[in-house]
Tab-separated table of C-alpha atoms and ligand atoms in Angstrom:
chain	number	residue	atom	x	y	z
A	640	UNK	CA	107.725	99.646	114.888
A	641	UNK	CA	110.953	99.478	116.804
A	642	UNK	CA	114.512	100.833	115.800
A	643	UNK	CA	117.328	97.579	116.696
A	644	UNK	CA	120.361	98.976	118.336
A	645	UNK	CA	122.421	97.171	115.262
A	646	UNK	CA	123.258	100.471	112.301
A	647	UNK	CA	123.653	99.636	108.585
A	648	UNK	CA	126.768	101.701	107.042
A	649	UNK	CA	126.895	102.805	103.358
A	650	UNK	CA	130.022	103.104	102.111
A	651	UNK	CA	131.461	103.902	98.551
A	652	UNK	CA	134.786	102.606	96.714
A	653	UNK	CA	134.492	106.045	95.260
A	654	UNK	CA	136.109	107.329	98.898
A	655	UNK	CA	132.477	109.464	99.061
A	656	UNK	CA	131.308	109.900	102.836
A	657	UNK	CA	129.909	107.123	104.443
A	658	UNK	CA	126.493	106.772	104.970
A	659	UNK	CA	124.383	105.506	107.888
A	660	UNK	CA	121.051	104.400	107.983
A	661	UNK	CA	118.743	102.925	111.221
A	662	UNK	CA	117.259	99.236	110.326
A	663	UNK	CA	112.990	98.574	112.274
A	664	UNK	CA	112.035	95.028	113.359
A	665	UNK	CA	108.707	94.286	113.725
A	666	UNK	CA	107.098	91.532	115.310
A	667	UNK	CA	107.608	88.228	113.457
A	668	UNK	CA	109.144	89.401	109.225
A	669	UNK	CA	112.375	90.730	107.990
A	670	UNK	CA	114.111	93.819	109.101
A	671	UNK	CA	113.868	96.543	107.559
A	672	UNK	CA	116.858	99.821	106.404
A	673	UNK	CA	114.947	103.200	106.859
A	674	UNK	CA	116.430	104.631	103.863
A	675	UNK	CA	113.401	107.987	103.812
A	676	UNK	CA	116.652	110.960	104.441
A	677	UNK	CA	119.415	108.051	101.480
A	678	UNK	CA	118.974	110.750	98.404
A	679	UNK	CA	119.072	113.662	101.144
A	680	UNK	CA	122.133	112.381	102.939
A	681	UNK	CA	124.150	110.632	99.917
A	682	UNK	CA	121.625	112.631	96.655
A	683	UNK	CA	120.972	108.601	94.699
A	684	UNK	CA	117.789	106.735	95.040
A	685	UNK	CA	117.858	103.167	94.950
A	686	UNK	CA	116.913	100.873	92.317
A	687	UNK	CA	114.375	98.443	92.508
A	688	UNK	CA	111.452	97.779	89.788
A	689	UNK	CA	109.070	95.381	90.481
A	690	UNK	CA	110.010	95.350	94.696
A	691	UNK	CA	111.678	91.985	95.424
A	692	UNK	CA	113.468	94.371	98.153
A	693	UNK	CA	111.603	96.645	99.062
A	694	UNK	CA	108.419	97.346	102.252
A	695	UNK	CA	106.589	100.065	100.876
A	696	UNK	CA	105.005	100.379	104.757
A	697	UNK	CA	104.531	99.135	107.590
A	698	UNK	CA	101.739	97.392	108.652
A	699	UNK	CA	99.675	94.627	111.425
A	700	UNK	CA	96.743	92.913	108.650
A	701	UNK	CA	98.451	90.110	107.028
A	702	UNK	CA	101.686	88.457	107.746
A	703	UNK	CA	103.045	85.793	105.090
A	704	UNK	CA	105.981	83.821	105.885
A	705	UNK	CA	107.008	82.554	102.562
A	706	UNK	CA	109.525	79.788	103.131
A	707	UNK	CA	106.957	77.690	105.649
A	708	UNK	CA	104.173	78.095	103.268
A	709	UNK	CA	102.797	79.914	106.608
A	710	UNK	CA	99.704	82.543	106.271
A	711	UNK	CA	98.387	84.548	108.891
A	712	UNK	CA	95.378	86.912	109.070
A	713	UNK	CA	96.031	88.869	112.808
A	714	UNK	CA	98.197	86.238	113.910
A	715	UNK	CA	95.346	84.179	113.419
A	716	UNK	CA	96.975	80.689	110.994
A	717	UNK	CA	94.033	80.665	107.907
A	718	UNK	CA	93.451	77.037	107.616
A	719	UNK	CA	92.779	77.931	111.636
A	720	UNK	CA	90.461	80.749	109.672
A	721	UNK	CA	89.135	78.516	107.722
A	722	UNK	CA	87.429	75.796	108.952
A	723	UNK	CA	86.316	77.805	113.037
A	724	UNK	CA	85.191	81.190	112.211
A	725	UNK	CA	83.067	82.829	108.180
A	726	UNK	CA	83.753	85.587	106.212
A	727	UNK	CA	81.988	88.101	108.229
A	728	UNK	CA	83.386	86.688	111.775
A	729	UNK	CA	87.022	87.218	109.107
A	730	UNK	CA	86.326	90.486	108.047
A	731	UNK	CA	85.642	91.516	111.624
A	732	UNK	CA	89.091	90.652	112.271
A	733	UNK	CA	90.812	92.845	108.886
A	734	UNK	CA	88.933	95.459	109.965
A	735	UNK	CA	89.287	96.443	113.479
A	736	UNK	CA	91.351	93.830	114.434
A	737	UNK	CA	90.461	90.905	116.501
A	738	UNK	CA	87.936	88.473	115.901
A	739	UNK	CA	83.937	88.832	117.047
A	740	UNK	CA	82.072	87.917	120.223
A	741	UNK	CA	79.026	86.573	119.626
A	742	UNK	CA	77.495	89.857	120.173
A	743	UNK	CA	79.843	91.720	118.042
A	744	UNK	CA	79.098	89.017	115.399
A	745	UNK	CA	75.345	89.551	115.373
A	746	UNK	CA	75.527	93.338	115.293
A	747	UNK	CA	78.089	93.253	112.059
A	748	UNK	CA	76.280	91.037	110.483
A	749	UNK	CA	73.016	93.454	110.194
A	750	UNK	CA	74.967	96.357	109.561
A	751	UNK	CA	76.646	94.297	106.755
A	752	UNK	CA	72.980	92.919	105.692
A	753	UNK	CA	71.365	96.365	105.897
A	754	UNK	CA	73.812	97.775	103.669
A	755	UNK	CA	73.025	94.579	100.638
A	756	UNK	CA	70.607	96.844	98.468
A	757	UNK	CA	73.123	98.906	95.851
A	758	UNK	CA	70.807	102.615	94.455
A	759	UNK	CA	68.264	101.780	91.436
A	760	UNK	CA	70.019	104.328	89.930
A	761	UNK	CA	72.624	101.627	89.035
A	762	UNK	CA	71.263	98.931	86.650
A	763	UNK	CA	70.834	101.820	84.315
A	764	UNK	CA	74.610	102.572	84.681
A	765	UNK	CA	74.302	98.948	83.633
A	766	UNK	CA	73.276	98.755	80.199
A	767	UNK	CA	75.029	100.778	78.795
A	768	UNK	CA	77.905	97.633	78.720
A	769	UNK	CA	77.884	94.956	76.020
A	770	UNK	CA	76.015	92.058	77.303
A	771	UNK	CA	79.178	90.379	76.143
A	772	UNK	CA	81.668	92.192	77.925
A	773	UNK	CA	83.739	90.936	80.877
A	774	UNK	CA	82.343	91.193	84.338
A	775	UNK	CA	85.743	92.548	85.312
A	776	UNK	CA	85.146	95.491	82.636
A	777	UNK	CA	81.231	95.865	84.259
A	778	UNK	CA	83.577	95.985	87.804
A	779	UNK	CA	85.747	98.279	87.346
A	780	UNK	CA	83.708	101.018	86.305
A	781	UNK	CA	80.552	99.760	89.546
A	782	UNK	CA	83.270	100.070	92.031
A	783	UNK	CA	84.691	102.732	90.843
A	784	UNK	CA	80.227	104.269	89.813
A	785	UNK	CA	79.488	103.746	93.819
A	786	UNK	CA	81.395	107.323	94.489
A	787	UNK	CA	79.123	109.165	92.327
A	788	UNK	CA	75.970	107.382	95.326
A	789	UNK	CA	78.131	108.024	98.220
A	790	UNK	CA	78.645	110.968	98.702
A	791	UNK	CA	78.718	111.614	102.766
A	792	UNK	CA	81.227	108.632	103.028
A	793	UNK	CA	84.257	109.625	101.317
A	794	UNK	CA	85.806	111.812	102.832
A	795	UNK	CA	88.711	109.103	103.648
A	796	UNK	CA	90.157	112.048	106.030
A	797	UNK	CA	86.596	111.651	108.549
A	798	UNK	CA	86.828	107.824	110.627
A	799	UNK	CA	82.900	107.806	110.566
A	800	UNK	CA	83.179	108.014	106.497
A	801	UNK	CA	85.693	105.060	106.528
A	802	UNK	CA	83.734	103.921	107.903
A	803	UNK	CA	80.424	103.427	106.402
A	804	UNK	CA	82.437	103.558	102.734
A	805	UNK	CA	84.086	100.007	104.722
A	806	UNK	CA	80.736	98.375	105.302
A	807	UNK	CA	79.103	99.590	102.062
A	808	UNK	CA	81.464	97.625	100.276
A	809	UNK	CA	82.042	94.675	101.890
A	810	UNK	CA	78.037	94.738	101.573
A	811	UNK	CA	77.777	95.827	98.220
A	812	UNK	CA	80.174	94.093	96.334
A	813	UNK	CA	78.225	90.598	96.271
A	814	UNK	CA	74.991	92.766	95.148
A	815	UNK	CA	77.207	94.114	91.782
A	816	UNK	CA	78.756	91.248	91.553
A	817	UNK	CA	75.411	89.421	90.544
A	818	UNK	CA	74.268	92.384	88.813
A	819	UNK	CA	77.078	92.362	86.076
A	820	UNK	CA	76.601	88.235	86.291
A	821	UNK	CA	72.701	88.318	85.898
A	822	UNK	CA	73.204	91.191	82.931
A	823	UNK	CA	75.681	89.064	81.126
A	824	UNK	CA	73.304	87.168	80.992
A	825	UNK	CA	69.969	89.009	80.144
A	826	UNK	CA	68.421	87.358	83.597
A	827	UNK	CA	66.615	90.230	85.228
A	828	UNK	CA	68.422	91.382	88.587
A	829	UNK	CA	67.676	89.437	92.135
A	830	UNK	CA	67.119	92.135	95.330
A	831	UNK	CA	69.485	90.490	98.686
A	832	UNK	CA	67.040	88.851	100.625
A	833	UNK	CA	68.646	89.367	104.395
A	834	UNK	CA	67.080	86.077	106.082
A	835	UNK	CA	70.381	84.568	103.483
A	836	UNK	CA	73.803	84.788	105.151
A	837	UNK	CA	76.867	85.922	102.557
A	838	UNK	CA	77.451	83.716	100.846
A	839	UNK	CA	74.217	82.272	100.798
A	840	UNK	CA	72.464	85.167	99.483
A	841	UNK	CA	75.369	86.041	96.669
A	842	UNK	CA	74.323	82.366	95.570
A	843	UNK	CA	70.718	83.312	95.698
A	844	UNK	CA	71.273	86.258	93.624
A	845	UNK	CA	74.445	83.806	91.326
A	846	UNK	CA	71.709	81.260	90.855
A	847	UNK	CA	67.461	82.238	92.041
A	848	UNK	CA	64.739	84.185	89.561
A	849	UNK	CA	61.611	85.792	90.308
A	850	UNK	CA	59.907	81.950	88.550
A	851	UNK	CA	61.867	79.426	90.678
A	852	UNK	CA	64.078	81.077	94.514
A	853	UNK	CA	67.217	79.015	94.587
A	854	UNK	CA	67.423	76.308	97.234
A	855	UNK	CA	71.225	77.377	99.503
A	856	UNK	CA	72.833	74.012	99.545
A	857	UNK	CA	74.632	74.559	103.113
A	858	UNK	CA	78.379	72.762	101.677
A	859	UNK	CA	78.158	74.600	98.284
A	860	UNK	CA	77.805	77.853	101.080
A	861	UNK	CA	80.523	76.598	103.131
A	862	UNK	CA	82.116	76.511	100.241
A	863	UNK	CA	81.953	80.470	99.021
A	864	UNK	CA	82.221	81.288	102.703
A	865	UNK	CA	85.752	79.086	103.203
A	866	UNK	CA	86.576	80.996	99.305
A	867	UNK	CA	86.358	84.102	100.281
A	868	UNK	CA	87.984	84.046	103.651
A	869	UNK	CA	90.990	82.781	101.384
A	870	UNK	CA	91.064	86.084	99.862
A	871	UNK	CA	90.617	88.289	101.975
A	872	UNK	CA	93.522	89.416	102.647
A	873	UNK	CA	97.955	89.382	100.985
A	874	UNK	CA	100.049	91.713	102.513
A	875	UNK	CA	101.372	94.017	100.515
A	876	UNK	CA	100.368	91.980	96.762
A	877	UNK	CA	99.309	94.545	93.565
A	878	UNK	CA	96.604	95.491	94.007
A	879	UNK	CA	96.512	96.296	97.580
A	880	UNK	CA	99.148	98.524	97.004
A	881	UNK	CA	97.922	100.309	94.209
A	882	UNK	CA	94.780	100.329	96.000
A	883	UNK	CA	97.746	102.245	99.315
A	884	UNK	CA	98.971	104.572	96.155
A	885	UNK	CA	95.452	104.779	94.571
A	886	UNK	CA	94.407	106.767	98.350
A	887	UNK	CA	97.357	108.199	98.854
A	888	UNK	CA	96.449	110.631	96.546
A	889	UNK	CA	92.943	111.514	99.171
A	890	UNK	CA	91.000	109.708	96.935
A	891	UNK	CA	87.870	108.479	98.393
A	892	UNK	CA	87.266	104.725	98.873
A	893	UNK	CA	85.509	103.840	96.253
A	894	UNK	CA	87.093	105.099	93.763
A	895	UNK	CA	90.948	103.779	95.214
A	896	UNK	CA	89.142	99.985	95.150
A	897	UNK	CA	88.043	100.301	91.608
A	898	UNK	CA	92.380	101.037	91.575
A	899	UNK	CA	91.950	97.694	92.854
A	900	UNK	CA	89.353	95.506	90.914
A	901	UNK	CA	91.872	96.807	88.018
A	902	UNK	CA	94.485	95.524	88.402
A	903	UNK	CA	93.278	92.411	89.591
A	904	UNK	CA	91.788	91.669	86.394
A	905	UNK	CA	95.315	91.222	85.460
A	906	UNK	CA	96.342	87.727	84.317
A	907	UNK	CA	99.653	87.286	86.376
A	908	UNK	CA	97.732	88.645	89.329
A	909	UNK	CA	94.179	87.242	90.485
A	910	UNK	CA	93.014	87.170	86.130
A	911	UNK	CA	95.032	83.908	86.753
A	912	UNK	CA	92.404	81.677	88.355
A	913	UNK	CA	90.344	82.072	85.216
A	914	UNK	CA	93.214	81.335	83.478
A	915	UNK	CA	94.360	78.515	85.860
A	916	UNK	CA	91.315	76.911	84.456
A	917	UNK	CA	91.294	77.854	81.107
A	918	UNK	CA	94.577	76.191	81.139
A	919	UNK	CA	93.208	72.914	81.908
A	920	UNK	CA	90.635	72.768	79.070
A	921	UNK	CA	93.687	73.445	76.599
A	922	UNK	CA	95.314	70.693	77.865
A	923	UNK	CA	92.082	68.373	78.196
A	924	UNK	CA	91.322	69.180	74.769
A	925	UNK	CA	95.235	68.409	73.449
A	926	UNK	CA	94.076	64.631	75.050
A	927	UNK	CA	93.837	64.622	79.525
A	928	UNK	CA	96.372	63.340	81.451
A	929	UNK	CA	98.960	62.681	78.289
A	930	UNK	CA	99.316	65.183	77.177
A	931	UNK	CA	100.748	67.069	80.138
A	932	UNK	CA	104.163	65.427	79.238
A	933	UNK	CA	104.370	68.322	75.788
A	934	UNK	CA	102.794	71.137	77.679
A	935	UNK	CA	105.156	71.227	80.619
A	936	UNK	CA	107.965	70.780	77.970
A	937	UNK	CA	106.298	74.148	76.396
A	938	UNK	CA	106.211	76.099	79.336
A	939	UNK	CA	109.945	74.667	79.859
A	940	UNK	CA	110.333	76.916	76.980
A	941	UNK	CA	111.495	80.742	77.275
A	942	UNK	CA	110.064	81.278	73.668
A	943	UNK	CA	107.036	79.736	73.803
A	944	UNK	CA	105.850	82.771	77.001
A	945	UNK	CA	103.690	79.596	78.400
A	946	UNK	CA	103.400	79.862	81.728
A	947	UNK	CA	101.873	76.890	84.089
A	948	UNK	CA	98.840	79.572	85.056
A	949	UNK	CA	98.035	79.179	89.059
A	950	UNK	CA	101.566	78.384	90.390
A	951	UNK	CA	104.812	80.181	91.336
A	952	UNK	CA	104.783	83.411	93.477
A	953	UNK	CA	106.821	86.296	94.169
A	954	UNK	CA	106.113	85.244	98.161
A	955	UNK	CA	105.713	81.673	98.708
A	956	UNK	CA	108.792	79.518	98.069
A	957	UNK	CA	106.229	76.554	99.111
A	958	UNK	CA	103.281	75.561	98.642
A	959	UNK	CA	100.730	78.225	99.176
A	960	UNK	CA	98.394	77.419	102.379
A	961	UNK	CA	95.065	78.982	100.636
A	962	UNK	CA	96.638	76.220	97.324
A	963	UNK	CA	95.549	73.415	99.926
A	964	UNK	CA	92.503	74.354	101.732
A	965	UNK	CA	90.653	74.978	97.421
A	966	UNK	CA	91.871	71.199	96.903
A	967	UNK	CA	90.141	70.565	99.852
A	968	UNK	CA	87.043	72.202	99.378
A	969	UNK	CA	87.265	71.120	95.991
A	970	UNK	CA	86.835	67.323	97.233
A	971	UNK	CA	84.191	68.078	99.505
A	972	UNK	CA	82.560	69.966	96.590
A	973	UNK	CA	83.295	67.146	94.351
A	974	UNK	CA	81.772	64.541	96.680
A	975	UNK	CA	79.155	66.126	97.491
A	976	UNK	CA	77.915	66.763	93.777
A	977	UNK	CA	79.159	63.406	93.023
A	978	UNK	CA	81.549	64.597	90.418
A	979	UNK	CA	84.794	63.101	92.557
A	980	UNK	CA	85.844	62.212	89.306
A	981	UNK	CA	85.462	65.351	87.275
A	982	UNK	CA	88.411	64.651	85.164
A	983	UNK	CA	89.606	68.784	85.031
A	984	UNK	CA	90.188	67.930	88.542
A	985	UNK	CA	91.935	64.671	87.971
A	986	UNK	CA	93.511	66.563	85.707
A	987	UNK	CA	95.342	69.370	87.610
A	988	UNK	CA	95.691	67.046	90.473
A	989	UNK	CA	98.213	65.354	88.027
A	990	UNK	CA	99.906	68.356	86.686
A	991	UNK	CA	100.393	69.727	90.861
A	992	UNK	CA	102.512	66.038	90.666
A	993	UNK	CA	104.375	66.176	87.098
A	994	UNK	CA	105.142	69.789	88.188
A	995	UNK	CA	106.293	68.623	91.484
A	996	UNK	CA	108.558	66.652	90.783
A	997	UNK	CA	110.421	68.490	87.833
A	998	UNK	CA	113.462	70.068	88.265
A	999	UNK	CA	112.900	72.647	86.295
A	1000	UNK	CA	109.001	74.345	88.935
A	1001	UNK	CA	111.509	72.688	91.828
A	1002	UNK	CA	114.537	74.325	91.192
A	1003	UNK	CA	112.587	77.900	90.862
A	1004	UNK	CA	110.799	77.038	94.001
A	1005	UNK	CA	107.591	76.497	92.162
A	1006	UNK	CA	103.997	75.526	93.722
A	1007	UNK	CA	100.541	75.895	93.399
A	1008	UNK	CA	98.843	78.747	94.344
A	1009	UNK	CA	95.897	79.993	94.721
A	1010	UNK	CA	94.812	80.101	91.607
A	1011	UNK	CA	95.269	76.928	90.817
A	1012	UNK	CA	92.573	75.052	92.136
A	1013	UNK	CA	89.705	77.633	92.806
A	1014	UNK	CA	88.696	78.019	89.268
A	1015	UNK	CA	87.513	74.380	89.271
A	1016	UNK	CA	85.933	74.276	92.666
A	1017	UNK	CA	83.771	77.795	91.316
A	1018	UNK	CA	83.413	76.216	88.159
A	1019	UNK	CA	81.772	72.945	90.652
A	1020	UNK	CA	79.521	75.488	92.284
A	1021	UNK	CA	78.597	77.187	89.163
A	1022	UNK	CA	80.092	79.996	88.386
A	1023	UNK	CA	81.530	80.678	84.514
A	1024	UNK	CA	85.367	81.440	84.030
A	1025	UNK	CA	84.681	85.199	83.518
A	1026	UNK	CA	83.698	85.567	86.793
A	1027	UNK	CA	86.243	84.208	88.051
A	1028	UNK	CA	88.539	87.054	88.739
A	1029	UNK	CA	85.099	89.192	90.200
A	1030	UNK	CA	84.521	86.675	93.038
A	1031	UNK	CA	88.535	87.074	93.692
A	1032	UNK	CA	87.697	91.201	94.207
A	1033	UNK	CA	84.573	90.719	95.929
A	1034	UNK	CA	86.245	88.308	98.718
A	1035	UNK	CA	89.668	90.842	98.803
A	1036	UNK	CA	87.723	94.365	99.105
A	1037	UNK	CA	87.772	93.877	102.840
A	1038	UNK	CA	91.778	93.744	102.635
A	1039	UNK	CA	91.660	96.502	100.701
A	1040	UNK	CA	89.308	98.769	102.383
A	1041	UNK	CA	91.661	97.792	106.050
A	1042	UNK	CA	94.758	98.143	104.767
A	1043	UNK	CA	93.624	101.571	103.482
A	1044	UNK	CA	92.393	102.473	106.191
A	1045	UNK	CA	95.253	101.402	108.145
A	1046	UNK	CA	97.246	103.534	105.781
A	1047	UNK	CA	94.994	106.395	106.191
A	1048	UNK	CA	95.235	105.926	109.787
A	1049	UNK	CA	98.714	105.938	109.798
A	1050	UNK	CA	100.098	109.744	110.797
A	1051	UNK	CA	103.420	109.568	108.530
A	1052	UNK	CA	101.380	107.956	106.183
A	1053	UNK	CA	101.719	110.568	102.508
A	1054	UNK	CA	100.815	110.755	99.291
A	1055	UNK	CA	102.984	107.571	97.825
A	1056	UNK	CA	105.620	109.189	94.440
A	1057	UNK	CA	108.296	107.189	93.896
A	1058	UNK	CA	111.467	108.234	91.437
A	1059	UNK	CA	113.068	107.327	89.037
A	1060	UNK	CA	116.648	106.383	86.926
A	1061	UNK	CA	116.270	107.857	83.947
A	1062	UNK	CA	118.092	107.629	81.031
A	1063	UNK	CA	116.644	108.956	78.057
A	1064	UNK	CA	117.406	111.634	76.247
A	1065	UNK	CA	118.860	114.837	77.759
A	1066	UNK	CA	118.182	118.769	77.113
A	1067	UNK	CA	117.619	120.018	73.439
A	1068	UNK	CA	116.421	122.445	71.489
A	1069	UNK	CA	113.769	122.290	69.285
A	1070	UNK	CA	114.440	122.935	65.768
A	1071	UNK	CA	112.445	124.035	63.018
A	1072	UNK	CA	110.303	121.389	60.703
A	1073	UNK	CA	111.816	122.659	58.334
A	1074	UNK	CA	115.221	121.005	59.934
A	1075	UNK	CA	113.492	118.000	62.082
B	374	SDX	C1	98.241	85.920	93.111
B	374	SDX	O1	101.533	88.890	95.663
B	374	SDX	C2	100.833	88.325	95.978
B	374	SDX	O2	100.830	87.231	96.898
B	374	SDX	C3	98.890	87.312	94.939
B	374	SDX	C4	98.421	86.718	95.315
B	374	SDX	C5	97.204	87.827	96.102
B	374	SDX	O3	96.419	86.560	97.171
B	374	SDX	O4	96.856	88.248	96.096
B	374	SDX	O5	98.665	85.636	95.741
B	374	SDX	C6	97.330	85.795	94.039
B	374	SDX	O6	98.396	86.670	91.988
B	374	SDX	C7	99.241	84.816	93.041
B	374	SDX	C8	99.323	84.504	91.959
B	374	SDX	C9	98.645	84.248	90.276
B	374	SDX	N1	99.844	84.131	89.564
B	374	SDX	C10	100.186	83.189	88.716
B	374	SDX	O7	99.518	81.524	88.632
B	374	SDX	C11	100.291	82.719	87.361
B	374	SDX	C12	101.544	82.974	87.065
B	374	SDX	N2	102.359	82.477	88.152
B	374	SDX	C13	103.579	83.165	87.553
B	374	SDX	O8	103.363	84.644	86.129
B	374	SDX	C14	104.579	84.133	88.796
B	374	SDX	O9	104.880	82.453	89.240
B	374	SDX	C15	104.405	85.555	89.170
B	374	SDX	C16	103.524	86.586	88.341
B	374	SDX	C17	103.754	84.712	90.134
B	374	SDX	C18	105.368	85.542	90.135
B	374	SDX	O10	106.640	86.004	90.042
B	374	SDX	P1	107.385	87.053	90.416
B	374	SDX	O11	108.205	86.286	91.198
B	374	SDX	O12	108.275	88.061	89.742
B	374	SDX	O13	108.541	85.058	89.641
B	374	SDX	P2	109.144	85.112	87.765
B	374	SDX	O14	107.985	85.678	86.932
B	374	SDX	O15	110.220	86.617	88.442
B	374	SDX	O16	109.672	83.765	88.209
B	374	SDX	C19	110.545	83.727	88.331
B	374	SDX	C20	111.326	82.187	87.513
B	374	SDX	C21	111.786	82.444	86.519
B	374	SDX	O17	112.330	81.570	85.434
B	374	SDX	P3	113.995	82.313	85.555
B	374	SDX	O18	114.052	83.769	84.987
B	374	SDX	O19	114.489	82.440	86.895
B	374	SDX	O20	114.428	81.009	84.274
B	374	SDX	O21	110.609	81.597	88.099
B	374	SDX	C22	108.978	80.746	85.852
B	374	SDX	C23	110.258	82.681	85.665
B	374	SDX	O22	110.110	82.238	84.256
B	374	SDX	N3	108.193	81.029	86.703
B	374	SDX	C24	107.540	80.402	85.875
B	374	SDX	C25	105.834	80.808	86.739
B	374	SDX	N4	106.035	81.334	87.576
B	374	SDX	C26	107.740	81.875	87.159
B	374	SDX	N5	107.416	79.600	84.736
B	374	SDX	C27	105.970	79.000	84.318
B	374	SDX	N6	105.651	79.171	84.907
B	374	SDX	C28	105.419	79.399	85.684
B	374	SDX	N7	104.264	79.756	85.936
């Protein structure tokens, strides 16, 4: 970052000394006011629950222009990456800052492929769960448990450890998600196959059985690979901020990523894809397209507590570019499977059309986000609804680990420790129980 030639002056109406605060400029996007010395100079904190106006770090990985509806990974527009690259090239880009040439891509792919198996003990860890456990409950446990197996890559301050932990996490997430799925349906686990692509291998581990090979459909394989690209990273969202804050204590990368998995599960965040599909099912059950008006009315009634899941975003005040690409992927997959008239997809498009013409959504700049169509395409591929967020976690792992490594590699980083505005009881003395 570079210092701006303008400063911010904070003055106080009670005549207190004013304070000069430096302003820094990034490459693109809003400048920042450096308030690190504010408490020392004024004895006051800033107040910003939800971090609506707070930059918690500097980063060079992902940039979102919410007004334009633009998403860049290391400067490359998501539309170009989703069309011209595959997920492992995108992983290389997010981790190392550049797209790989053919040689680097071959080496990186081989490295990831050779780390896809998990320790055989992992299957016994799964046995502790009920068969009907939610896959995200299993994933939160499994990812944290990885730190019990890889003591040779848990020192977050050792660059080699960070590198191998990143490869292990990217490589093993598909294996763990497939194991979580197989466990819930009572089928045996399928080992990874090194002659398959990253997405193809995941489909194999999900849908093959010891009795029957799974023939990878290239259209589904490409669609899933694109879904991974679209979910790979997204600036300082809730789960990425969780990973950074967790990792800032110096804990091992597996534990920090497990914290990200736990945060992503929430319906306001990565859990929205599961919630959005269940919302479509509910409207379908009520009567489908002709019931949309009634549903929208409920959403607009604050007391109903009903939200249009898959809509709205803290940063995008325009169409989420990922939602557009997801809709296209939806079309491709449904056409490939002869499901062009899928009633849920038609319902979703009608719901989007009606919402985008309704003043409530227009005035609040609420548009479809990445979660609105992703459930429909995953369901068409055959992925069960409760697994949608685990797929999101699988794809986001590369973003989490890239952001964590960027933080640890920043000489300025410190353990994160926010302060508060205290409005509880001032000091008071404990009374004997007879006098309470
Ligand atoms: C992800 O941060 C990221 O980058 C996240 C993510 C990523 O890749 O990491 O993009 C992934 O989490 C996408 C978002 C998935 N969540 C959902 O689809 C759940 C539904 N969306 C909302 O819960 C909400 O839009 C949020 C949580 C996404 C954003 O919430 P904000 O920024 O805190 O906005 P807000 O709740 O203050 O909403 C502003 C207004 C409010 O109404 P008023 O108080 O002004 O009257 O818009 C309303 C909200 O009630 N509103 C909605 C709505 N979203 C916002 N009303 C109905 N349906 C919705 N979906």
